[in-house]
Structure formats: C-alpha cells, structure tokens
Coordinates of C-alpha atoms and ligand atoms in Angstrom, one line a residue:
X1 CA -16.7 77.2 6.7
X2 CA -19.8 75.9 8.3
X3 CA -19.6 72.7 10.5
X4 CA -22.8 70.8 10.8
X5 CA -23.4 67.4 12.6
X6 CA -27.1 67.1 12.3
X7 CA -28.3 65.5 9.0
X8 CA -31.6 67.4 9.0
X9 CA -30.0 70.7 9.7
X10 CA -27.6 70.1 6.8
X11 CA -30.6 69.2 4.5
X12 CA -32.4 72.3 5.6
X13 CA -29.3 74.5 5.0
X14 CA -28.8 73.1 1.4
X15 CA -32.5 73.1 0.5
X16 CA -32.7 76.6 -0.9
X17 CA -29.2 76.9 -2.2
X18 CA -29.4 77.3 -5.9
X19 CA -25.9 76.3 -6.7
X20 CA -24.0 73.3 -8.0
X21 CA -22.9 71.2 -5.1
X22 CA -19.7 69.0 -5.1
X23 CA -19.6 66.4 -2.4
X24 CA -16.5 64.6 -1.1
X25 CA -17.4 61.8 1.4
X26 CA -14.5 60.7 3.6
X27 CA -13.6 58.9 6.8
X28 CA -11.2 61.6 7.8
X29 CA -7.4 61.4 8.5
X30 CA -7.2 63.5 5.4
X31 CA -4.1 63.4 3.2
X32 CA -3.1 64.8 -0.2
X33 CA -5.3 62.2 -1.9
X34 CA -8.4 63.5 -0.3
X35 CA -7.2 67.0 -1.0
X36 CA -7.1 66.3 -4.7
X37 CA -10.8 65.2 -4.6
X38 CA -11.6 68.4 -2.7
X39 CA -9.7 70.5 -5.2
X40 CA -11.5 68.9 -8.1
X41 CA -14.8 69.4 -6.4
X42 CA -13.9 73.1 -5.7
X43 CA -13.0 73.6 -9.4
X44 CA -16.2 72.0 -10.8
X45 CA -18.9 73.3 -8.4
X46 CA -20.1 76.5 -6.7
X47 CA -20.4 74.9 -3.3
X48 CA -18.3 72.2 -1.7
X49 CA -19.4 69.8 1.0
X50 CA -17.0 67.4 2.7
X51 CA -18.2 64.7 5.2
X52 CA -16.1 63.1 7.8
X53 CA -17.6 59.9 9.3
X54 CA -15.9 56.7 10.2
X55 CA -18.7 54.4 9.1
X56 CA -18.9 51.5 11.6
X57 CA -21.0 49.3 9.2
X58 CA -18.2 48.9 6.7
X59 CA -15.8 47.5 9.3
X60 CA -16.0 43.8 10.0
X61 CA -15.6 42.4 13.5
X62 CA -11.9 42.4 14.5
X63 CA -11.1 45.1 11.9
X64 CA -9.5 48.4 12.7
X65 CA -12.6 50.5 13.5
X66 CA -11.4 51.4 17.0
X67 CA -7.9 52.2 15.9
X68 CA -8.8 53.8 12.6
X69 CA -6.8 57.1 12.5
X70 CA -8.8 60.1 13.8
X71 CA -7.4 63.6 13.3
X72 CA -10.5 65.8 13.7
X73 CA -8.8 69.1 14.4
X74 CA -6.1 68.7 11.6
X75 CA -8.9 67.6 9.2
X76 CA -11.0 70.7 10.0
X77 CA -8.0 72.9 9.2
X78 CA -7.3 71.1 6.0
X79 CA -10.9 71.6 4.9
X80 CA -10.9 75.3 5.9
X81 CA -7.6 75.9 3.9
X82 CA -9.0 74.0 0.9
X83 CA -12.0 76.3 0.7
X84 CA -14.6 73.8 1.8
X85 CA -18.0 75.5 2.4
X86 CA -19.6 73.0 4.6
X87 CA -18.1 70.2 6.7
X88 CA -20.5 67.5 7.7
X89 CA -19.3 65.9 10.9
X90 CA -22.0 63.5 12.2
X91 CA -21.9 61.2 15.1
X92 CA -22.9 57.6 14.8
X93 CA -26.3 58.3 16.4
X94 CA -27.0 60.9 13.7
X95 CA -26.6 58.4 11.0
X96 CA -27.8 55.1 12.4
X97 CA -30.8 54.0 14.5
X98 CA -31.6 50.6 16.1
X99 CA -33.5 48.7 13.4
X100 CA -32.2 49.8 10.1
X101 CA -33.0 49.4 6.5
X102 CA -29.9 48.8 4.5
X103 CA -28.5 48.5 1.0
X104 CA -27.2 45.0 0.1
X105 CA -24.2 44.9 -2.2
X106 CA -24.8 43.0 -5.4
X107 CA -24.3 39.2 -5.1
X108 CA -21.5 38.9 -7.6
X109 CA -19.6 42.2 -7.8
X110 CA -20.0 42.9 -4.1
X111 CA -18.5 39.6 -3.0
X112 CA -15.4 39.2 -5.1
X113 CA -11.9 40.7 -4.5
X114 CA -12.1 42.8 -1.3
X115 CA -15.7 41.7 -0.8
X116 CA -14.6 38.0 -0.7
X117 CA -12.4 38.5 2.4
X118 CA -14.4 41.4 3.9
X119 CA -17.9 39.8 3.6
X120 CA -20.5 42.5 4.1
X121 CA -18.0 45.4 3.8
X122 CA -19.6 46.8 0.6
X123 CA -23.1 46.6 2.0
X124 CA -21.9 48.9 4.7
X125 CA -20.2 51.2 2.2
X126 CA -23.3 51.4 0.0
X127 CA -25.7 52.0 2.9
X128 CA -23.7 54.9 4.2
X129 CA -23.1 56.4 0.8
X130 CA -26.8 56.2 0.0
X131 CA -27.6 58.0 3.3
X132 CA -24.9 60.6 2.7
X133 CA -26.0 61.3 -0.9
X134 CA -29.6 61.6 0.3
X135 CA -28.6 64.1 3.0
X136 CA -26.5 66.3 0.7
X137 CA -28.2 65.8 -2.7
X138 CA -25.1 66.9 -4.5
X139 CA -24.7 67.6 -8.2
X140 CA -21.5 65.6 -8.3
X141 CA -19.8 63.3 -5.8
X142 CA -16.1 62.5 -5.9
X143 CA -14.4 59.1 -5.2
X144 CA -10.9 57.9 -5.6
X145 CA -9.9 55.4 -8.3
X146 CA -7.7 53.7 -5.7
X147 CA -10.8 52.1 -4.2
X148 CA -11.8 50.8 -7.7
X149 CA -14.3 48.2 -6.5
X150 CA -16.0 50.7 -4.2
X151 CA -16.2 53.2 -7.0
X152 CA -17.7 50.6 -9.4
X153 CA -20.3 49.5 -6.9
X154 CA -21.3 53.1 -6.0
X155 CA -21.7 53.8 -9.8
X156 CA -23.8 50.7 -10.1
X157 CA -26.0 51.7 -7.1
X158 CA -26.5 55.2 -8.5
X159 CA -27.5 53.8 -11.8
X160 CA -29.8 51.0 -10.5
X161 CA -31.5 53.2 -8.0
X162 CA -32.0 56.0 -10.6
X163 CA -30.2 58.5 -8.5
X164 CA -29.6 62.0 -9.8
X165 CA -25.9 62.5 -9.0
X166 CA -22.9 62.4 -11.2
X167 CA -20.1 60.1 -9.8
X168 CA -16.7 61.6 -10.6
X169 CA -13.7 59.2 -10.5
X170 CA -10.4 60.9 -9.4
X171 CA -6.9 59.5 -10.1
X172 CA -4.9 58.0 -7.3
X173 CA -2.2 60.2 -5.8
X174 CA 1.1 58.6 -5.0
X175 CA 4.1 59.4 -2.7
X176 CA 7.2 60.3 -4.7
X177 CA 8.4 56.7 -4.5
X178 CA 5.2 55.3 -5.9
X179 CA 3.2 54.2 -2.8
X180 CA -0.5 55.0 -3.3
X181 CA -1.7 57.5 -0.7
X182 CA -3.9 55.9 2.0
X183 CA -5.0 56.8 5.5
X184 CA -3.8 53.4 6.5
X185 CA -0.2 54.1 5.4
X186 CA 0.5 55.6 8.9
X187 CA 0.2 52.1 10.3
X188 CA 3.4 51.0 8.5
X189 CA 6.8 50.9 10.2
X190 CA 9.7 52.2 8.2
X191 CA 10.6 48.6 7.2
X192 CA 7.0 47.8 6.2
X193 CA 6.9 51.1 4.3
X194 CA 9.7 49.8 2.1
X195 CA 8.1 46.4 1.7
X196 CA 4.8 48.1 0.7
X197 CA 6.5 49.5 -2.4
X198 CA 6.3 46.0 -3.9
X199 CA 2.6 46.7 -4.5
X200 CA 3.2 49.7 -6.8
X201 CA 6.3 48.1 -8.3
X202 CA 4.1 45.1 -9.3
X203 CA 1.8 47.4 -11.1
X204 CA 4.7 49.2 -12.8
X205 CA 5.9 45.8 -13.9
X206 CA 2.5 45.1 -15.4
X207 CA 2.4 48.5 -17.1
X208 CA 5.8 47.8 -18.6
X209 CA 4.7 44.4 -20.0
X210 CA 1.6 46.0 -21.5
X211 CA 3.8 48.7 -23.1
X212 CA 5.8 45.8 -24.7
X213 CA 2.5 44.5 -26.0
X214 CA 2.4 41.5 -23.6
X215 CA -1.4 41.5 -23.1
X216 CA -1.8 37.9 -21.8
X217 CA -3.4 38.3 -18.3
X218 CA -2.0 35.0 -16.9
X219 CA 1.6 36.0 -17.8
X220 CA 1.1 39.5 -16.3
X221 CA -0.4 38.1 -13.1
X222 CA 2.5 35.6 -12.8
X223 CA 5.1 38.3 -13.1
X224 CA 3.3 40.6 -10.7
X225 CA 3.2 37.8 -8.1
X226 CA 6.9 37.4 -8.4
X227 CA 7.5 41.1 -7.7
X228 CA 5.1 40.9 -4.7
X229 CA 6.9 38.1 -3.0
X230 CA 7.0 37.5 0.0
X231 CA 4.0 39.7 0.8
X232 CA 0.7 38.0 1.7
X233 CA -1.3 38.7 -1.4
X234 CA -5.1 38.7 -1.2
X235 CA -5.5 39.0 -4.9
X236 CA -4.0 40.1 -8.2
X237 CA -6.8 40.5 -10.7
X238 CA -7.3 42.0 -14.1
X239 CA -10.8 43.1 -15.0
X240 CA -12.5 45.2 -17.6
X241 CA -14.1 48.5 -16.5
X242 CA -17.4 46.6 -15.9
X243 CA -15.5 44.5 -13.4
X244 CA -15.7 41.3 -15.4
X245 CA -12.5 39.1 -15.6
X246 CA -10.6 39.2 -18.9
X247 CA -8.0 36.9 -20.4
X248 CA -6.2 39.6 -22.5
X249 CA -5.7 43.3 -21.7
X250 CA -8.2 45.5 -23.5
X251 CA -6.6 48.9 -23.9
X252 CA -8.6 51.8 -22.4
X253 CA -11.0 49.2 -20.8
X254 CA -8.8 47.3 -18.2
X255 CA -8.0 47.6 -14.5
X256 CA -5.2 45.7 -12.8
X257 CA -5.9 45.4 -9.1
X258 CA -3.8 44.2 -6.2
X259 CA -4.5 43.8 -2.5
X260 CA -1.7 42.7 -0.2
X261 CA -1.0 42.6 3.5
X262 CA 2.0 44.3 4.9
X263 CA 2.3 43.4 8.6
X264 CA -1.4 43.7 9.7
X265 CA -2.2 46.4 7.2
X266 CA -4.2 45.6 4.1
X267 CA -3.1 47.8 1.2
X268 CA -4.9 48.3 -2.1
X269 CA -3.7 49.6 -5.4
X270 CA -4.5 49.5 -9.1
X271 CA -3.9 50.9 -12.5
X272 CA -6.4 51.8 -15.1
X273 CA -5.2 50.9 -18.6
Ligands
LIG301 O1 -13.7 55.6 0.8 C1 -14.0 56.0 2.0 O2 -13.4 56.8 2.6 C2 -15.3 55.4 2.5 O3 -15.5 54.1 2.1 C3 -16.6 56.2 2.2 C4 -16.8 56.3 0.7 C5 -16.4 57.6 2.7 C6 -17.8 55.6 2.9 O4 -17.7 55.5 4.2

C-alpha cells in the first residue's frame, strides 16, 4: 500500500494509471462501516484509494474537531489488510490555503435537518469532497447511507457541476443490537450506549408501522418521538429520495431520518423505504 500526503504527488501517481478507481473518502477512526465501503470499492474497481482527512471546515466553532477520534496507526493497518492500494493522508496545509474558493451548499437542502443546526457544515463537506474528487478523479466514490443528507448533497453537486464520477450509496452497518456504526459511538458511556438504542428502535417502530400499512407520516413521527423520549431530538423527518417532505410514505421512495443527542454526542440514523 502506498501512503501519499501530497495532493499533486497523488494526482501524478494516478495520472497514467489506466484502471478503474474506487475512492472512499473518510475522516479516519475507521470501523466496520468504513470497511464495508472499502470492500465494495475493492470488489467493483481495479484500484482502491482511501483518504483520511479530518476536514476542519465541516466542524462548527465549539464542535468536536479537536477531540474527534484519531487512530492513524490502526487506520493504516485496517487499510492495508483490506487491500487498499493508495492511502491519501494529507495535512491541513496540503488541502487548504489562506484565501480560499469554496463550494456553497444549496440554500434549501443544505440548511434543513442537520444543516439547520450546523449552519455551514455542508458547505465544508462539499468543498472538501470537491477537492478530494478533483485530486483522485475516481471512477466511483463511495458514501454511506447513514449520512443521507450528505450523500444527497454530494449527488446533487456532482450532477450540477457536471462531474464525471459515479456516486455509490452503501447501506448502513449496525452493531448486533441495532445501533448504527459511527466513529462518534466511542464517545458514549455504557449507560449512554443503552440510551442511544432508542434511535434505531424508533426507526424499527416506523418500519413496523409501514409494514402494517400505516403510511401517514404525522402518525409515524408521533410514535417515533414517543420511543425516543427522553432523548433531546433534533429532528424526526420523513422525506422522499429527492429530500422533499412528504405526508404519506411512498414505498421505494422514502427516507425516515432521526438526529438525537445522547449526552453531548449527536447521533444520526435513518432507514430507506
Ligand atoms: O462522511 C465523512 O466522513 C466526511 O463528511 C467526508 C465525506 C469524508 C468529508 O470530510
């Protein structure tokens, strides 16, 4: 496995490679969820590039940038064992200068749900993803469905900027008790870990209701909020796959999303119906 930190060196290395390239951008602290993205990329491409970069522009002031989990050596081993060909490990100065052009998240979709409480977060995400995609020029790039809003906005950017990359959405991986895997789960104490299960349970409740043909969104949200009590819920939302609110579940075209705080940790989860 080649480890490269300089963007221009990586571009130069990939320039003459006549192979399909699968790219998995990450912020490190790799877990099974990331591994499933890497495995899919490995299966579908001749060359696999993973990036590890804790992107400062997607953290708001007062958020967990400084304490965001960093596990560089363990991450390198995971990538090596997973058959990654190139690990891109840039420093902040390799990615950002002083006076920067940036991508602005769309006014509506970028500022609802997570974007409403984390104002500017998605502009930071889109800016770094644009930079990373331009550096790697992959055939396919892999993102988890757990970050559904991020995935939707990246898909939108790629379409609206006429970029030549296929965005591949990968299913959420869960712990055996249902908790969605996330790098932030390590912040949870054992009591909070139990409380956090209310998030996946609320989605299971919604799934059960839909199976009983209860498609009314306000009823589903009400029941979910009951399951989530007493967590501090940022939102429970039901949208279609274009991220527009709906009043009744449309099968094969709906996403139910939750964000709740457990202690100081914001946790996201969703199901795609
Ligand atoms: O999902 C993440 O880990 C990050 O938001 C991403 C896409 C790597 C951009 O920093």
